[in-house]
Amino acid sequence: EVQLVESGGGLVQPGGSLRLSCAASGFTVESVDMCWIRQATGKGPEWVSAIDDGDGDTYYHDSVKGRFTMSRDNAKNTLYLQMNSLKPEDTAVYYCARGEPTEALTHTVLWGQGTQVTVSP
């Protein structure tokens, strides 16, 4: 089955850190572009980061640049998002998706079920 399963979300204080995981099945993450998308309550989806197939070059939205790091473990067929210096405005449901951000934001590619990240005192 082709599937993406996110995990690692939770409640954290401002300035804290979380590491999200996205386990893929039915395809190889190294062979396709992948990205992270988030959606806050009452807001539309926003792209967070992306990684290219093959070379693994990464890209970040300005709002998370310098704080978040996207990576890929090809042996585990898993995607990661390390989130540091978290802010309340980072609160959202985080999704991984197969494809480029433009494709993910228009829901033309596979999304996972999402994992909730809440940043609050």
PDB file of C-alpha atoms in Angstrom:
ATOM      1  CA  GLU A   1       0.000   0.000   0.000  1.00  0.00           C
ATOM      2  CA  VAL A   2       1.226   3.511  -0.817  1.00  0.00           C
ATOM      3  CA  GLN A   3       1.062   5.402   2.462  1.00  0.00           C
ATOM      4  CA  LEU A   4       2.601   8.215   4.542  1.00  0.00           C
ATOM      5  CA  VAL A   5       2.348   8.184   8.345  1.00  0.00           C
ATOM      6  CA  GLU A   6       3.453  11.200  10.407  1.00  0.00           C
ATOM      7  CA  SER A   7       4.395  11.037  14.081  1.00  0.00           C
ATOM      8  CA  GLY A   8       6.252  13.022  16.742  1.00  0.00           C
ATOM      9  CA  GLY A   9       3.897  15.921  17.302  1.00  0.00           C
ATOM     10  CA  GLY A  10       2.847  17.115  20.721  1.00  0.00           C
ATOM     11  CA  LEU A  11       2.728  20.014  23.164  1.00  0.00           C
ATOM     12  CA  VAL A  12       5.899  22.029  23.694  1.00  0.00           C
ATOM     13  CA  GLN A  13       6.774  25.349  25.332  1.00  0.00           C
ATOM     14  CA  PRO A  14       7.989  28.294  23.258  1.00  0.00           C
ATOM     15  CA  GLY A  15      11.677  27.870  22.511  1.00  0.00           C
ATOM     16  CA  GLY A  16      11.441  24.097  22.702  1.00  0.00           C
ATOM     17  CA  SER A  17      12.079  21.455  20.062  1.00  0.00           C
ATOM     18  CA  LEU A  18      10.274  18.580  18.381  1.00  0.00           C
ATOM     19  CA  ARG A  19      11.276  16.071  15.735  1.00  0.00           C
ATOM     20  CA  LEU A  20       8.594  14.898  13.341  1.00  0.00           C
ATOM     21  CA  SER A  21       8.855  11.667  11.381  1.00  0.00           C
ATOM     22  CA  CYS A  22       7.135  10.581   8.181  1.00  0.00           C
ATOM     23  CA  ALA A  23       7.300   6.872   7.432  1.00  0.00           C
ATOM     24  CA  ALA A  24       6.637   5.982   3.815  1.00  0.00           C
ATOM     25  CA  SER A  25       5.509   2.683   2.361  1.00  0.00           C
ATOM     26  CA  GLY A  26       4.807   1.535  -1.164  1.00  0.00           C
ATOM     27  CA  PHE A  27       7.452   3.803  -2.722  1.00  0.00           C
ATOM     28  CA  THR A  28      11.000   5.015  -2.098  1.00  0.00           C
ATOM     29  CA  VAL A  29      11.332   8.539  -0.694  1.00  0.00           C
ATOM     30  CA  GLU A  30      14.752   8.955  -2.293  1.00  0.00           C
ATOM     31  CA  SER A  31      13.183   8.603  -5.733  1.00  0.00           C
ATOM     32  CA  VAL A  32      10.667  11.462  -5.467  1.00  0.00           C
ATOM     33  CA  ASP A  33      10.400  15.048  -4.283  1.00  0.00           C
ATOM     34  CA  MET A  34       8.946  15.300  -0.784  1.00  0.00           C
ATOM     35  CA  CYS A  35       7.753  18.179   1.373  1.00  0.00           C
ATOM     36  CA  TRP A  36       6.242  19.230   4.683  1.00  0.00           C
ATOM     37  CA  ILE A  37       3.021  21.237   4.783  1.00  0.00           C
ATOM     38  CA  ARG A  38       1.271  22.747   7.808  1.00  0.00           C
ATOM     39  CA  GLN A  39      -2.206  24.081   8.427  1.00  0.00           C
ATOM     40  CA  ALA A  40      -3.215  26.172  11.424  1.00  0.00           C
ATOM     41  CA  THR A  41      -6.781  26.287  12.676  1.00  0.00           C
ATOM     42  CA  GLY A  42      -8.860  28.552  10.473  1.00  0.00           C
ATOM     43  CA  LYS A  43      -6.046  29.029   7.957  1.00  0.00           C
ATOM     44  CA  GLY A  44      -5.146  27.538   4.625  1.00  0.00           C
ATOM     45  CA  PRO A  45      -2.220  25.174   4.161  1.00  0.00           C
ATOM     46  CA  GLU A  46       1.306  26.615   4.090  1.00  0.00           C
ATOM     47  CA  TRP A  47       4.452  24.979   2.773  1.00  0.00           C
ATOM     48  CA  VAL A  48       7.216  24.519   5.326  1.00  0.00           C
ATOM     49  CA  SER A  49      10.088  22.708   3.632  1.00  0.00           C
ATOM     50  CA  ALA A  50      10.955  20.495   0.684  1.00  0.00           C
ATOM     51  CA  ILE A  51      13.629  18.038  -0.378  1.00  0.00           C
ATOM     52  CA  ASP A  52      14.620  17.107  -3.907  1.00  0.00           C
ATOM     53  CA  ASP A  53      14.763  13.565  -5.164  1.00  0.00           C
ATOM     54  CA  GLY A  54      18.230  12.179  -5.728  1.00  0.00           C
ATOM     55  CA  ASP A  55      20.532  14.963  -4.585  1.00  0.00           C
ATOM     56  CA  GLY A  56      18.510  15.731  -1.443  1.00  0.00           C
ATOM     57  CA  ASP A  57      18.781  19.530  -1.647  1.00  0.00           C
ATOM     58  CA  THR A  58      16.463  21.180   0.881  1.00  0.00           C
ATOM     59  CA  TYR A  59      14.372  24.354   0.820  1.00  0.00           C
ATOM     60  CA  TYR A  60      12.608  26.286   3.585  1.00  0.00           C
ATOM     61  CA  HIS A  61       9.899  28.876   3.920  1.00  0.00           C
ATOM     62  CA  ASP A  62      11.239  32.139   5.349  1.00  0.00           C
ATOM     63  CA  SER A  63       9.117  31.743   8.473  1.00  0.00           C
ATOM     64  CA  VAL A  64      11.043  28.615   9.540  1.00  0.00           C
ATOM     65  CA  LYS A  65      14.441  29.177   7.933  1.00  0.00           C
ATOM     66  CA  GLY A  66      17.246  28.734  10.446  1.00  0.00           C
ATOM     67  CA  ARG A  67      14.964  26.954  12.916  1.00  0.00           C
ATOM     68  CA  PHE A  68      13.727  23.867  11.040  1.00  0.00           C
ATOM     69  CA  THR A  69      15.786  21.204   9.280  1.00  0.00           C
ATOM     70  CA  MET A  70      14.408  18.626   6.859  1.00  0.00           C
ATOM     71  CA  SER A  71      16.232  15.350   6.305  1.00  0.00           C
ATOM     72  CA  ARG A  72      15.787  11.884   4.817  1.00  0.00           C
ATOM     73  CA  ASP A  73      16.897   8.444   5.998  1.00  0.00           C
ATOM     74  CA  ASN A  74      16.930   6.367   2.840  1.00  0.00           C
ATOM     75  CA  ALA A  75      17.612   3.102   4.684  1.00  0.00           C
ATOM     76  CA  LYS A  76      14.486   3.596   6.807  1.00  0.00           C
ATOM     77  CA  ASN A  77      12.501   5.173   3.952  1.00  0.00           C
ATOM     78  CA  THR A  78      11.585   7.943   6.382  1.00  0.00           C
ATOM     79  CA  LEU A  79      11.437  11.734   6.240  1.00  0.00           C
ATOM     80  CA  TYR A  80      12.174  13.985   9.231  1.00  0.00           C
ATOM     81  CA  LEU A  81      11.548  17.561  10.287  1.00  0.00           C
ATOM     82  CA  GLN A  82      13.656  18.812  13.194  1.00  0.00           C
ATOM     83  CA  MET A  83      11.977  21.883  14.688  1.00  0.00           C
ATOM     84  CA  ASN A  84      13.934  24.117  17.068  1.00  0.00           C
ATOM     85  CA  SER A  85      13.176  27.461  18.722  1.00  0.00           C
ATOM     86  CA  LEU A  86       9.475  26.821  18.327  1.00  0.00           C
ATOM     87  CA  LYS A  87       7.067  29.745  18.442  1.00  0.00           C
ATOM     88  CA  PRO A  88       3.327  29.856  19.172  1.00  0.00           C
ATOM     89  CA  GLU A  89       2.726  30.716  15.515  1.00  0.00           C
ATOM     90  CA  ASP A  90       4.201  27.326  14.585  1.00  0.00           C
ATOM     91  CA  THR A  91       1.115  25.685  16.073  1.00  0.00           C
ATOM     92  CA  ALA A  92      -0.543  23.664  13.315  1.00  0.00           C
ATOM     93  CA  VAL A  93      -1.193  20.210  11.970  1.00  0.00           C
ATOM     94  CA  TYR A  94       1.913  19.122  10.087  1.00  0.00           C
ATOM     95  CA  TYR A  95       1.677  16.867   7.039  1.00  0.00           C
ATOM     96  CA  CYS A  96       4.270  15.240   4.834  1.00  0.00           C
ATOM     97  CA  ALA A  97       3.471  14.898   1.167  1.00  0.00           C
ATOM     98  CA  ARG A  98       4.858  13.228  -1.929  1.00  0.00           C
ATOM     99  CA  GLY A  99       5.724  15.846  -4.499  1.00  0.00           C
ATOM    100  CA  GLU A 100       6.765  19.489  -4.682  1.00  0.00           C
ATOM    101  CA  PRO A 101       5.044  22.109  -2.476  1.00  0.00           C
ATOM    102  CA  THR A 102       3.018  23.455  -5.397  1.00  0.00           C
ATOM    103  CA  GLU A 103       1.633  19.981  -6.001  1.00  0.00           C
ATOM    104  CA  ALA A 104       1.021  19.378  -2.296  1.00  0.00           C
ATOM    105  CA  LEU A 105      -0.790  22.677  -1.734  1.00  0.00           C
ATOM    106  CA  THR A 106      -3.190  21.871  -4.547  1.00  0.00           C
ATOM    107  CA  HIS A 107      -3.697  18.332  -3.226  1.00  0.00           C
ATOM    108  CA  THR A 108      -2.555  16.745  -6.461  1.00  0.00           C
ATOM    109  CA  VAL A 109      -0.180  14.411  -4.585  1.00  0.00           C
ATOM    110  CA  LEU A 110      -0.426  12.085  -1.586  1.00  0.00           C
ATOM    111  CA  TRP A 111      -0.584  13.578   1.925  1.00  0.00           C
ATOM    112  CA  GLY A 112      -0.205  11.781   5.223  1.00  0.00           C
ATOM    113  CA  GLN A 113      -2.796  11.947   8.005  1.00  0.00           C
ATOM    114  CA  GLY A 114      -0.959  14.735   9.851  1.00  0.00           C
ATOM    115  CA  THR A 115       0.398  15.223  13.368  1.00  0.00           C
ATOM    116  CA  GLN A 116      -0.565  18.066  15.715  1.00  0.00           C
ATOM    117  CA  VAL A 117       2.102  20.469  16.972  1.00  0.00           C
ATOM    118  CA  THR A 118       1.060  22.872  19.729  1.00  0.00           C
ATOM    119  CA  VAL A 119       3.447  25.522  21.058  1.00  0.00           C
ATOM    120  CA  SER A 120       2.141  27.086  24.256  1.00  0.00           C
ATOM    121  CA  PRO A 121       3.248  27.916  27.807  1.00  0.00           C
TER     122      PRO A 121
END
